[in-house]
Amino acid sequence: MDSPEWVYVVDDDLSVREALSSLIRSVGLRVDTHPSAAAFLEAPRHPGVACLVLDVRMPGLSGLELQSQLTRSGASLPIIFITGHGDIPMAVRAMKKGAVEFLSKPFRDDDLLAAIRGALDRARCAYREESEIDEIRRHHALLTGREKEVIAFMVKGALNKQAAAELGVSEMTVKVHRHNIMRKMGVATLPDLVRMVERLNAAGSSEPGRG
Amino acid sequence: MRRSVDILQRELNSQASDILELTAGLVESRKSLQRSFTALQVSDRRWLGLYDNTAVGIALADRDGRILSANPALQRMLGYDRADIVGVSLIEITELSERAAAERNVHGLFDGELPGYKVHKRYEKKDGGYLWANVCASRIPAMAQDGPMLAVIVEDITLRMEAERSLAATRAELTRVARFTAMGELVASIAHEINQPLSAVITNSQAALRWLSHDEPNLVEVAAALQRVNRDANLAGAVISRIRGFLRAGAIRREPVDLARMLSELLQMLQVVLTEAGVQVGVDLPTPQPDLIADPVQLQQVILNLVINAVDAMREQSGRARRLDIAVTPDPAGGLCFAVRDSGPGIAEDSEARLFEAFFSTKPDGLGMGLAISRSIVENHGGRLWLDRSAGPGACFKFTIPDN
């Protein structure tokens, strides 16, 4: 990956923050620590792949609340929870909501580092996925209004004749539109185009957003 | 002749009038007799009606406490019928722990050495159950051919006692839960406070090892991590010192303590627990009452802890009588020495060493704080609390409260 990968650490305890920072940096990763969920939310985010090591119980916004807030805002930041209280129901809740790992303090460095690697892998996949969707969106944005209408017929598997009739144009015109669509979207076959449109629909209308 | 007839006639008349008078008198006295007899009958019937229908139990008893007659209420209370209750000894059906006292009372009352008395105790019913009773006894002096007798009035307070007992049990349970919750929270917060720097120490030392294992070890990072290890380990140590301080702390009040009153208040508070567990308590105080300057609340807490432990220890024991003795004696070194001795199974040797440690308990649901707190209270007073092995069987805890 060209851009550096970051590990955010949010814990209200200074000793824990400093220790985690040193451990994570010792394996060549970059660390950004924050004493509270609010401080983390206010600080600017580094572009690229990242994950979050998050204390469950903190004064103010708790780790679980921060997780909910991040989920709602659509940010894809894999979370590793750490806790001083071996609280199983809490762990279950956090894992159900998509946490990568739930570690009780004190934990083994190998366990934490493995969890961080797993989280970064996940972040990398999500990052790649989002980059590709962005790419598709960029192509899709080049289409004209008429081409967007034609593409809807293509995805449904309609014949050119049907599309032409529905749109009130000649079959030849539809063929020209199809050709332009394939070129602008950068695909060679109809199945490729269908897959692309499906991914676009699955990702929703949300704007390309990260960093 | 005529004259003598007249005289005779007069005499006869006078006699007739005498007889008349006498008869009238007789009739009158018979009427009066009838009236008083009726009155007696009425009175008798009233007494009988009261005896038969009242809700309190009434018995007449002899010198051995044997029932000569008992009213229906008492028959019902004790579960006997009219015939078989006669001859039942009120002493023998008194619960074991009170029996000796009952015998003393009955004899003392019968022999005129004691005035009437009122007690609060349990009788064993015919079916083996217990009757909680308020008992009021008085002596009926000898009359005609009857010797003296005892009149015993018994009020059934089982329901009230059960309500009180369940209230006390609920209250005790609540206190225990509250204490447990408070302790649980305290323990959790201590654990968290120590765990935080401890996990930082672990992570820092692991980080230091990783910085060292690089091809070119980063000694600046290693040193920084080791400094943090040092700092955080000290932090954890400070938390532990603070807990020790907390157990030691608590400013004590110093004021004169009325020893007898404090102990009787304490035993009254524990009456339900002691009766329930069938424990007899003996208290031995020096006379005249010695001066004692201490914190009465804390002192009471120490004795309370020792008594509760003793009662808990004896609860499982059967066979031997359950007995608790509290003795206060002058301490040779000045001040007083308190001893709380029970007739329970004693303290196992292997738990003796840890007995006064916080969170150590031999009870399944014990918190292990009683003796730890007691010892720190006694030490705050400048005294000592220890287990006296020489005073077995059973356990004997002693503590001293020195003069100021």
Coordinates of C-alpha atoms in Angstrom, one line a residue:
Chain A
M1 CA 0.0 0.0 0.0
D2 CA 1.4 3.4 -0.8
S3 CA -0.3 5.5 1.9
P4 CA 0.8 4.7 5.5
E5 CA -1.5 2.6 7.8
W6 CA -2.6 4.1 11.1
V7 CA -3.7 2.7 14.4
Y8 CA -5.9 5.0 16.5
V9 CA -5.8 4.4 20.3
V10 CA -8.6 5.9 22.4
D11 CA -8.2 5.2 26.2
D12 CA -8.7 7.6 29.1
D13 CA -5.7 6.1 31.0
L14 CA -2.4 7.8 30.1
S15 CA -0.3 4.7 31.1
V16 CA -2.3 2.5 28.8
R17 CA -2.1 5.0 25.9
E18 CA 1.7 5.4 26.2
A19 CA 2.3 1.6 26.5
L20 CA 0.1 0.8 23.5
S21 CA 1.7 3.6 21.5
S22 CA 5.2 2.1 22.1
L23 CA 4.1 -1.4 21.4
I24 CA 2.4 -0.6 18.1
R25 CA 5.2 1.7 16.9
S26 CA 7.7 -1.1 17.7
V27 CA 6.2 -3.2 14.8
G28 CA 6.4 -0.3 12.4
L29 CA 2.8 1.0 12.5
R30 CA 1.8 4.6 13.0
V31 CA -0.1 5.5 16.1
D32 CA -2.4 8.4 16.9
T33 CA -3.6 8.4 20.6
H34 CA -6.6 10.3 22.1
P35 CA -7.7 10.5 25.7
S36 CA -11.4 10.5 25.0
A37 CA -14.0 9.6 22.3
A38 CA -14.8 13.3 21.9
A39 CA -11.1 14.2 21.3
F40 CA -10.9 11.5 18.7
L41 CA -14.1 12.7 16.9
E42 CA -12.7 16.3 16.9
A43 CA -9.3 15.4 15.6
P44 CA -8.7 15.2 11.8
R45 CA -8.5 11.7 10.3
H46 CA -5.5 10.4 8.4
P47 CA -6.3 9.4 4.9
G48 CA -5.9 5.7 4.0
V49 CA -6.2 2.4 5.8
A50 CA -6.7 2.6 9.6
C51 CA -8.2 0.8 12.6
L52 CA -9.2 1.8 16.1
V53 CA -8.1 0.3 19.5
L54 CA -10.8 1.5 21.8
D55 CA -11.3 1.3 25.6
V56 CA -14.9 0.2 26.5
R57 CA -15.4 2.2 29.6
M58 CA -14.4 5.9 29.6
P59 CA -15.8 9.0 31.2
G60 CA -18.0 10.9 28.8
L61 CA -18.8 9.1 25.6
S62 CA -18.1 5.3 26.2
G63 CA -16.4 3.1 23.7
L64 CA -19.6 1.4 22.8
E65 CA -21.3 4.7 22.1
L66 CA -18.4 5.8 19.9
Q67 CA -18.8 2.5 18.0
S68 CA -22.5 3.3 17.4
Q69 CA -21.8 6.8 16.3
L70 CA -19.1 5.7 13.9
T71 CA -21.4 3.0 12.4
R72 CA -24.2 5.6 12.0
S73 CA -21.9 8.1 10.2
G74 CA -21.0 5.3 7.8
A75 CA -17.2 5.3 8.6
S76 CA -15.6 2.0 8.0
L77 CA -13.1 1.8 10.8
P78 CA -12.6 -1.7 12.2
I79 CA -12.6 -1.6 16.0
I80 CA -10.6 -3.6 18.6
F81 CA -12.1 -3.2 22.1
I82 CA -10.0 -3.4 25.2
T83 CA -11.5 -3.5 28.6
G84 CA -10.4 -3.6 32.3
H85 CA -13.6 -5.3 33.2
G86 CA -14.2 -8.8 31.8
D87 CA -17.7 -8.0 30.9
I88 CA -19.1 -10.7 28.7
P89 CA -22.5 -9.2 27.8
M90 CA -20.7 -6.0 26.8
A91 CA -18.3 -8.0 24.7
V92 CA -21.2 -9.8 23.0
R93 CA -22.9 -6.5 22.2
A94 CA -19.7 -5.0 20.8
M95 CA -18.9 -8.1 18.6
K96 CA -22.5 -8.2 17.3
K97 CA -22.1 -4.6 16.2
G98 CA -19.0 -5.6 14.2
A99 CA -16.0 -5.3 16.5
V100 CA -13.0 -7.2 15.3
E101 CA -11.8 -8.3 18.7
F102 CA -12.6 -7.9 22.4
L103 CA -9.5 -8.1 24.7
S104 CA -9.4 -8.0 28.4
K105 CA -6.6 -6.0 30.0
P106 CA -3.9 -7.2 30.6
F107 CA -3.6 -8.9 27.2
R108 CA -0.7 -10.6 25.4
D109 CA 1.1 -8.3 22.9
D110 CA 0.8 -11.0 20.3
D111 CA -3.0 -11.1 20.7
L112 CA -3.3 -7.4 20.3
L113 CA -0.9 -7.2 17.4
A114 CA -2.7 -10.1 15.6
A115 CA -6.0 -8.3 16.2
I116 CA -4.6 -5.1 14.8
R117 CA -3.3 -6.9 11.7
G118 CA -6.7 -8.5 11.2
A119 CA -8.4 -5.2 11.6
L120 CA -6.0 -3.5 9.1
D121 CA -6.7 -6.3 6.6
R122 CA -10.3 -5.7 7.0
A123 CA -9.8 -2.0 6.6
R124 CA -7.7 -2.5 3.5
C125 CA -10.4 -4.6 1.8
A126 CA -13.0 -2.0 2.7
Y127 CA -10.6 0.7 1.4
R128 CA -10.1 -1.1 -1.9
E129 CA -13.8 -1.7 -2.2
E130 CA -14.5 1.9 -1.6
S131 CA -11.8 3.0 -4.1
E132 CA -13.4 0.8 -6.7
I133 CA -16.9 2.1 -6.1
D134 CA -15.5 5.6 -6.3
E135 CA -14.0 4.7 -9.6
I136 CA -17.3 3.3 -10.9
R137 CA -19.1 6.4 -9.6
R138 CA -16.6 8.6 -11.5
H139 CA -17.4 6.6 -14.7
H140 CA -21.1 6.7 -14.1
A141 CA -21.0 10.5 -13.6
L142 CA -19.8 10.8 -17.3
L143 CA -23.0 9.3 -18.6
T144 CA -25.7 11.6 -20.1
G145 CA -29.3 11.6 -18.9
R146 CA -30.4 9.5 -21.9
E147 CA -27.5 7.0 -21.5
K148 CA -28.6 6.6 -17.8
E149 CA -32.1 5.7 -19.1
V150 CA -30.7 3.2 -21.6
I151 CA -28.5 1.6 -18.9
A152 CA -31.6 0.8 -16.8
F153 CA -33.0 -1.2 -19.8
M154 CA -29.7 -3.0 -20.3
V155 CA -29.5 -4.1 -16.7
K156 CA -33.0 -5.4 -16.8
G157 CA -32.0 -7.5 -19.9
A158 CA -34.4 -5.7 -22.2
L159 CA -33.9 -6.0 -26.0
N160 CA -32.8 -2.9 -27.9
K161 CA -36.2 -3.0 -29.7
Q162 CA -38.1 -2.8 -26.4
A163 CA -35.8 0.0 -25.1
A164 CA -36.2 1.9 -28.4
A165 CA -40.0 1.6 -28.2
E166 CA -40.2 2.7 -24.6
L167 CA -37.9 5.7 -25.1
G168 CA -39.4 6.6 -28.5
V169 CA -36.2 6.4 -30.4
S170 CA -34.8 4.2 -33.2
E171 CA -33.1 0.9 -32.4
M172 CA -30.0 2.3 -34.1
T173 CA -29.9 5.1 -31.6
V174 CA -30.1 2.7 -28.7
K175 CA -27.2 0.7 -30.2
V176 CA -25.1 3.9 -30.3
H177 CA -26.0 4.7 -26.7
R178 CA -25.0 1.2 -25.6
H179 CA -21.7 1.5 -27.4
N180 CA -21.0 4.8 -25.6
I181 CA -22.0 3.5 -22.3
M182 CA -19.6 0.5 -22.5
R183 CA -16.8 2.8 -23.5
K184 CA -17.5 5.4 -20.7
M185 CA -17.9 2.7 -18.0
G186 CA -14.7 1.0 -19.2
V187 CA -16.2 -2.5 -19.6
A188 CA -16.1 -5.0 -22.4
T189 CA -19.1 -7.2 -21.7
L190 CA -22.7 -6.8 -20.6
P191 CA -22.2 -9.0 -17.5
D192 CA -19.4 -6.8 -16.3
L193 CA -21.6 -3.7 -16.7
V194 CA -24.4 -5.4 -14.8
R195 CA -22.0 -6.3 -11.9
M196 CA -20.8 -2.7 -11.8
V197 CA -24.3 -1.2 -11.6
E198 CA -25.2 -3.7 -8.9
R199 CA -22.2 -2.7 -6.8
L200 CA -23.1 0.9 -7.3
N201 CA -26.6 0.3 -6.2
A202 CA -25.4 -1.8 -3.2
A203 CA -23.1 1.0 -2.1
G204 CA -26.1 3.3 -2.2
S205 CA -26.1 6.9 -3.2
S206 CA -23.7 8.0 -0.5
E207 CA -21.0 10.2 -1.6
P208 CA -17.4 8.9 -2.0
G209 CA -16.2 9.7 1.4
R210 CA -13.1 9.0 3.4
G211 CA -10.4 11.3 4.7
Chain B
M1 CA -108.9 -20.3 137.0
R2 CA -110.0 -17.8 134.5
R3 CA -106.8 -15.8 135.3
S4 CA -104.5 -18.7 134.9
V5 CA -106.1 -19.5 131.5
D6 CA -105.6 -15.9 130.5
I7 CA -101.9 -16.1 131.5
L8 CA -101.5 -19.3 129.6
Q9 CA -103.3 -17.8 126.6
R10 CA -101.0 -14.8 126.7
E11 CA -98.0 -17.0 127.0
L12 CA -99.1 -19.1 124.1
N13 CA -99.8 -15.9 122.0
S14 CA -96.4 -14.6 122.9
Q15 CA -94.8 -17.9 121.9
A16 CA -96.7 -18.0 118.7
S17 CA -95.5 -14.5 117.9
D18 CA -92.0 -15.6 118.8
I19 CA -92.3 -18.6 116.4
L20 CA -93.7 -16.3 113.8
E21 CA -90.8 -13.9 114.3
L22 CA -88.4 -16.8 114.2
T23 CA -90.0 -18.2 111.1
A24 CA -90.0 -14.8 109.5
G25 CA -86.3 -14.6 110.5
L26 CA -85.7 -18.0 109.1
V27 CA -87.5 -17.2 105.9
E28 CA -85.5 -14.0 105.7
S29 CA -82.2 -15.7 106.3
R30 CA -83.0 -18.4 103.9
K31 CA -83.9 -15.8 101.3
S32 CA -80.6 -14.1 102.1
L33 CA -78.8 -17.4 101.9
Q34 CA -80.5 -18.1 98.6
R35 CA -79.5 -14.6 97.4
S36 CA -75.9 -15.1 98.3
F37 CA -75.9 -18.6 96.9
T38 CA -77.3 -17.3 93.6
A39 CA -74.7 -14.6 93.7
L40 CA -72.0 -17.2 94.3
Q41 CA -73.4 -19.2 91.4
V42 CA -73.5 -16.2 89.2
S43 CA -70.0 -15.3 90.1
D44 CA -68.8 -18.9 89.7
R45 CA -70.5 -19.1 86.3
R46 CA -68.9 -15.8 85.3
W47 CA -65.4 -17.0 86.3
L48 CA -66.0 -20.3 84.5
G49 CA -67.2 -18.5 81.5
L50 CA -64.1 -16.3 81.5
Y51 CA -61.9 -19.4 82.0
D52 CA -63.6 -21.3 79.3
N53 CA -63.9 -18.6 76.7
T54 CA -61.0 -16.3 77.0
A55 CA -58.3 -16.2 74.3
V56 CA -55.4 -16.4 76.9
G57 CA -54.3 -19.7 78.2
I58 CA -54.8 -20.3 82.0
A59 CA -53.4 -23.1 84.0
L60 CA -53.1 -24.1 87.6
A61 CA -49.9 -25.9 88.4
D62 CA -48.1 -27.5 91.3
R63 CA -44.5 -27.1 92.6
D64 CA -43.1 -29.2 89.7
G65 CA -44.9 -27.0 87.2
R66 CA -47.3 -29.9 86.5
I67 CA -50.7 -28.7 85.1
L68 CA -53.6 -29.4 87.5
S69 CA -56.1 -27.9 85.2
A70 CA -55.9 -25.9 82.0
N71 CA -58.5 -23.9 80.1
P72 CA -59.5 -24.7 76.5
A73 CA -57.4 -21.9 75.1
L74 CA -54.2 -23.3 76.7
Q75 CA -55.2 -26.8 75.5
R76 CA -55.5 -25.5 72.0
M77 CA -52.3 -23.6 72.1
L78 CA -50.3 -26.6 73.3
G79 CA -52.2 -29.1 71.2
Y80 CA -53.5 -31.3 74.0
D81 CA -57.1 -32.2 75.0
R82 CA -58.8 -31.7 78.3
A83 CA -57.7 -34.9 79.8
D84 CA -54.2 -35.4 78.6
I85 CA -53.0 -31.9 79.4
V86 CA -53.3 -32.7 83.1
G87 CA -50.0 -33.7 84.5
V88 CA -48.0 -32.1 81.7
S89 CA -45.1 -30.2 83.2
L90 CA -44.7 -26.6 82.1
I91 CA -41.0 -26.9 83.0
E92 CA -40.5 -29.9 80.8
I93 CA -42.1 -28.4 77.8
T94 CA -40.1 -25.2 78.1
E95 CA -37.5 -25.2 75.3
L96 CA -34.1 -26.6 76.4
S97 CA -32.1 -23.5 76.7
E98 CA -34.7 -21.9 79.0
R99 CA -35.5 -25.0 81.1
A100 CA -33.1 -24.5 84.0
A101 CA -34.3 -20.9 84.3
A102 CA -38.0 -22.0 84.2
E103 CA -37.4 -24.5 87.0
R104 CA -35.7 -21.9 89.2
N105 CA -38.6 -19.5 88.6
V106 CA -41.3 -22.0 89.4
H107 CA -39.7 -23.3 92.6
G108 CA -38.8 -19.8 93.7
L109 CA -42.3 -18.6 93.1
F110 CA -43.9 -21.6 94.8
D111 CA -41.7 -21.4 97.9
G112 CA -42.5 -17.7 98.2
E113 CA -38.9 -16.6 97.4
L114 CA -39.9 -14.8 94.2
P115 CA -42.7 -12.5 93.5
G116 CA -44.8 -13.2 90.4
Y117 CA -42.8 -13.1 87.1
K118 CA -43.2 -12.5 83.5
V119 CA -41.1 -14.2 80.8
H120 CA -40.9 -14.5 77.1
K121 CA -40.1 -18.0 75.9
R122 CA -41.0 -21.0 73.8
Y123 CA -43.0 -24.1 74.8
E124 CA -42.8 -27.3 72.9
K125 CA -46.2 -28.3 71.7
K126 CA -47.6 -31.9 71.8
D127 CA -46.9 -32.2 68.1
G128 CA -43.3 -31.1 68.5
G129 CA -43.8 -27.6 67.1
Y130 CA -43.1 -24.5 69.1
L131 CA -45.3 -22.0 70.8
W132 CA -43.9 -18.5 71.4
A133 CA -45.4 -17.3 74.6
N134 CA -45.6 -14.4 77.0
V135 CA -45.9 -16.1 80.3
C136 CA -47.1 -14.5 83.5
A137 CA -47.1 -16.6 86.7
S138 CA -48.3 -15.8 90.2
R139 CA -48.7 -17.8 93.4
I140 CA -52.1 -18.7 94.9
P141 CA -51.7 -19.1 98.7
A142 CA -52.9 -22.3 100.5
M143 CA -56.7 -22.4 101.2
A144 CA -58.7 -24.9 103.2
Q145 CA -57.5 -28.4 102.2
D146 CA -55.7 -27.1 99.1
G147 CA -52.0 -26.3 99.3
P148 CA -50.5 -23.3 97.4
M149 CA -50.8 -23.4 93.6
L150 CA -49.4 -21.5 90.7
A151 CA -51.6 -19.6 88.3
V152 CA -50.0 -19.3 84.9
I153 CA -51.3 -17.1 82.2
V154 CA -50.0 -17.8 78.7
E155 CA -50.4 -15.4 75.8
D156 CA -49.7 -16.9 72.3
I157 CA -47.3 -14.5 70.5
T158 CA -46.1 -17.0 67.8
L159 CA -47.6 -15.0 65.0
R160 CA -46.0 -11.8 66.2
M161 CA -42.7 -13.5 66.8
E162 CA -42.7 -15.1 63.4
A163 CA -43.5 -11.7 61.8
E164 CA -40.7 -10.1 63.8
R165 CA -38.4 -12.9 62.9
S166 CA -39.1 -12.8 59.2
L167 CA -38.7 -9.0 59.4
A168 CA -35.4 -9.4 61.2
A169 CA -34.3 -12.0 58.6
T170 CA -35.3 -9.8 55.8
R171 CA -33.4 -6.9 57.4
A172 CA -30.3 -9.0 58.0
E173 CA -30.5 -10.3 54.4
L174 CA -30.8 -6.7 53.2
T175 CA -27.8 -5.6 55.3
R176 CA -25.8 -8.5 54.0
V177 CA -26.7 -7.8 50.4
A178 CA -26.0 -4.1 50.8
R179 CA -22.7 -4.8 52.4
F180 CA -21.9 -7.4 49.8
T181 CA -22.8 -5.0 47.0
A182 CA -20.8 -2.2 48.6
M183 CA -17.9 -4.6 49.1
G184 CA -18.3 -6.0 45.6
E185 CA -18.1 -2.5 44.1
L186 CA -15.1 -1.7 46.3
V187 CA -13.3 -4.8 45.2
A188 CA -14.2 -4.2 41.5
S189 CA -12.9 -0.6 41.7
I190 CA -9.7 -1.7 43.5
A191 CA -9.2 -4.4 40.9
H192 CA -9.7 -1.9 38.1
E193 CA -7.4 0.6 39.7
I194 CA -4.6 -1.9 40.0
N195 CA -5.3 -3.6 36.7
Q196 CA -4.8 -0.4 34.7
P197 CA -1.2 0.3 35.6
L198 CA -0.5 -3.5 35.7
S199 CA -1.6 -4.0 32.1
A200 CA 0.4 -1.0 31.2
V201 CA 3.5 -2.5 32.8
I202 CA 3.0 -5.7 30.9
T203 CA 2.5 -3.9 27.5
N204 CA 5.5 -1.6 28.2
S205 CA 7.8 -4.5 29.0
Q206 CA 6.6 -6.4 25.9
A207 CA 7.2 -3.3 23.8
A208 CA 10.7 -2.9 25.3
L209 CA 11.5 -6.5 24.3
R210 CA 10.3 -5.8 20.8
W211 CA 12.4 -2.6 20.5
L212 CA 15.4 -4.6 21.7
S213 CA 14.8 -7.4 19.2
H214 CA 15.1 -5.0 16.2
D215 CA 18.2 -5.5 14.0
E216 CA 19.3 -2.2 15.4
P217 CA 17.8 -2.1 18.9
N218 CA 16.2 1.2 19.6
L219 CA 17.6 1.9 23.0
V220 CA 15.9 5.3 23.4
E221 CA 12.5 3.5 23.1
V222 CA 13.6 0.7 25.4
A223 CA 14.7 3.2 28.1
A224 CA 11.4 5.1 27.8
A225 CA 9.4 1.9 28.1
L226 CA 11.4 0.8 31.1
Q227 CA 10.8 4.2 32.8
R228 CA 7.1 3.8 32.2
V229 CA 7.3 0.3 33.7
N230 CA 8.9 1.8 36.8
R231 CA 6.4 4.6 37.1
D232 CA 3.3 2.4 36.6
A233 CA 4.5 -0.3 39.0
N234 CA 4.9 2.4 41.6
L235 CA 1.4 3.6 40.8
A236 CA 0.0 0.1 41.4
G237 CA 1.9 0.0 44.7
A238 CA 0.4 3.3 45.7
V239 CA -3.1 2.0 45.1
I240 CA -2.4 -0.8 47.5
S241 CA -1.0 1.5 50.2
R242 CA -4.1 3.6 49.8
I243 CA -6.3 0.5 50.5
R244 CA -4.3 -0.3 53.6
G245 CA -4.7 3.3 54.7
F246 CA -8.4 3.0 54.1
L247 CA -8.7 0.0 56.3
R248 CA -6.6 1.7 59.0
A249 CA -8.3 5.1 58.7
G250 CA -11.5 6.3 60.3
A251 CA -11.1 8.8 63.1
I252 CA -12.1 7.2 66.4
R253 CA -14.2 9.0 69.1
R254 CA -13.0 8.6 72.6
E255 CA -15.7 8.8 75.2
P256 CA -16.7 7.0 78.4
V257 CA -18.4 3.7 77.7
D258 CA -21.1 2.2 79.9
L259 CA -20.0 -1.4 79.4
A260 CA -23.0 -3.1 80.9
R261 CA -25.4 -1.0 78.9
M262 CA -23.5 -1.4 75.6
L263 CA -23.4 -5.2 76.0
S264 CA -27.1 -5.4 76.9
E265 CA -28.1 -3.3 73.9
L266 CA -26.0 -5.4 71.7
L267 CA -27.5 -8.7 73.0
Q268 CA -30.9 -7.3 72.7
M269 CA -30.2 -6.4 69.1
L270 CA -29.1 -10.0 68.6
Q271 CA -31.8 -11.7 70.7
V272 CA -33.7 -13.1 67.7
V273 CA -30.5 -14.5 66.1
L274 CA -29.4 -16.0 69.4
T275 CA -32.7 -17.6 70.2
E276 CA -33.1 -18.8 66.7
A277 CA -29.7 -20.5 66.9
G278 CA -30.5 -21.8 70.4
V279 CA -27.4 -20.1 71.9
Q280 CA -27.2 -19.4 75.6
V281 CA -25.2 -16.3 76.5
G282 CA -23.3 -15.7 79.6
V283 CA -21.9 -12.2 80.4
D284 CA -19.2 -11.7 83.1
L285 CA -18.3 -8.2 84.0
P286 CA -16.1 -7.0 86.8
T287 CA -17.8 -5.1 89.7
P288 CA -17.7 -2.3 90.2
Q289 CA -18.0 -1.4 86.6
P290 CA -14.5 -0.3 85.4
D291 CA -14.0 2.9 83.5
L292 CA -13.5 2.5 79.8
I293 CA -12.7 5.2 77.2
A294 CA -13.3 4.1 73.6
D295 CA -15.4 4.6 70.6
P296 CA -18.6 2.9 71.6
V297 CA -19.9 2.3 68.1
Q298 CA -16.7 0.8 66.9
L299 CA -16.3 -1.3 70.0
Q300 CA -19.8 -2.6 69.6
Q301 CA -19.0 -3.5 66.0
V302 CA -16.0 -5.6 67.1
I303 CA -18.0 -7.5 69.7
L304 CA -20.9 -7.9 67.2
N305 CA -18.5 -9.4 64.6
L306 CA -17.1 -11.8 67.1
V307 CA -20.5 -12.8 68.4
I308 CA -21.9 -13.3 64.9
N309 CA -18.9 -15.4 64.0
A310 CA -19.4 -17.5 67.1
V311 CA -23.1 -18.0 66.4
D312 CA -22.4 -19.0 62.8
A313 CA -19.7 -21.4 64.0
M314 CA -22.1 -23.1 66.4
R315 CA -25.1 -23.2 64.1
E316 CA -24.1 -26.5 62.5
Q317 CA -23.2 -28.1 65.8
S318 CA -25.6 -30.6 67.5
G319 CA -25.3 -32.6 70.7
R320 CA -23.4 -30.2 72.9
A321 CA -25.2 -27.1 74.3
R322 CA -24.5 -24.0 72.3
R323 CA -23.0 -21.5 74.6
L324 CA -21.4 -18.1 74.2
D325 CA -19.5 -16.3 76.9
I326 CA -18.5 -12.8 77.0
A327 CA -16.1 -11.9 79.8
V328 CA -14.4 -8.7 80.6
T329 CA -11.4 -8.7 82.9
P330 CA -8.9 -6.1 84.0
D331 CA -5.8 -6.4 81.8
P332 CA -2.5 -6.8 83.7
A333 CA -1.0 -4.2 81.4
G334 CA -3.7 -1.7 82.2
G335 CA -7.1 -1.3 80.6
L336 CA -9.5 -4.1 79.9
C337 CA -9.3 -7.5 78.2
F338 CA -12.4 -8.8 76.4
A339 CA -12.9 -12.5 75.7
V340 CA -15.6 -13.9 73.4
R341 CA -15.7 -17.7 73.7
D342 CA -18.0 -20.2 71.9
S343 CA -18.6 -23.9 72.2
G344 CA -18.4 -24.4 68.4
P345 CA -15.9 -26.6 66.5
G346 CA -13.0 -24.1 66.9
I347 CA -10.7 -22.8 64.3
A348 CA -8.8 -25.1 62.0
E349 CA -5.0 -24.7 62.3
D350 CA -4.5 -24.2 58.6
S351 CA -6.9 -21.2 58.5
E352 CA -5.5 -19.6 61.6
A353 CA -2.6 -17.8 59.9
R354 CA -4.9 -16.1 57.4
L355 CA -7.8 -15.4 59.8
F356 CA -7.3 -11.7 60.1
E357 CA -6.5 -11.2 56.4
A358 CA -9.0 -9.1 54.4
F359 CA -11.2 -11.2 52.1
F360 CA -10.3 -14.5 53.9
S361 CA -13.4 -16.3 55.2
T362 CA -14.2 -19.8 56.3
K363 CA -17.9 -19.2 55.7
P364 CA -19.3 -20.2 52.3
D365 CA -20.8 -16.7 51.8
G366 CA -18.5 -14.8 54.1
L367 CA -16.9 -11.6 52.9
G368 CA -13.8 -12.0 55.0
M369 CA -13.9 -8.5 56.3
G370 CA -15.2 -8.9 59.9
L371 CA -12.0 -9.9 61.6
A372 CA -9.9 -7.7 59.4
I373 CA -12.0 -4.6 60.3
S374 CA -12.2 -5.7 63.9
R375 CA -8.5 -6.0 64.2
S376 CA -7.9 -2.5 62.7
I377 CA -10.5 -1.0 65.1
V378 CA -8.8 -2.6 68.1
E379 CA -5.4 -1.5 66.9
N380 CA -6.7 2.0 66.4
H381 CA -7.6 2.0 70.1
G382 CA -4.0 0.9 70.8
G383 CA -5.0 -2.7 71.7
R384 CA -4.6 -6.1 70.2
L385 CA -7.0 -8.8 68.9
W386 CA -6.0 -12.4 68.8
L387 CA -7.2 -16.0 68.8
D388 CA -6.5 -17.6 72.2
R389 CA -5.7 -21.2 71.5
S390 CA -5.3 -22.1 75.2
A391 CA -9.0 -21.6 75.9
G392 CA -10.5 -24.5 73.9
P393 CA -12.7 -26.3 73.0
G394 CA -14.4 -23.9 70.7
A395 CA -12.9 -20.6 69.6
C396 CA -11.9 -17.9 72.0
F397 CA -11.1 -14.4 70.6
K398 CA -9.6 -11.9 72.9
F399 CA -8.8 -8.2 72.6
T400 CA -7.5 -5.5 74.8
I401 CA -8.5 -1.8 75.1
P402 CA -5.7 -0.1 77.0
D403 CA -6.1 3.0 79.2
N404 CA -5.4 6.2 77.5

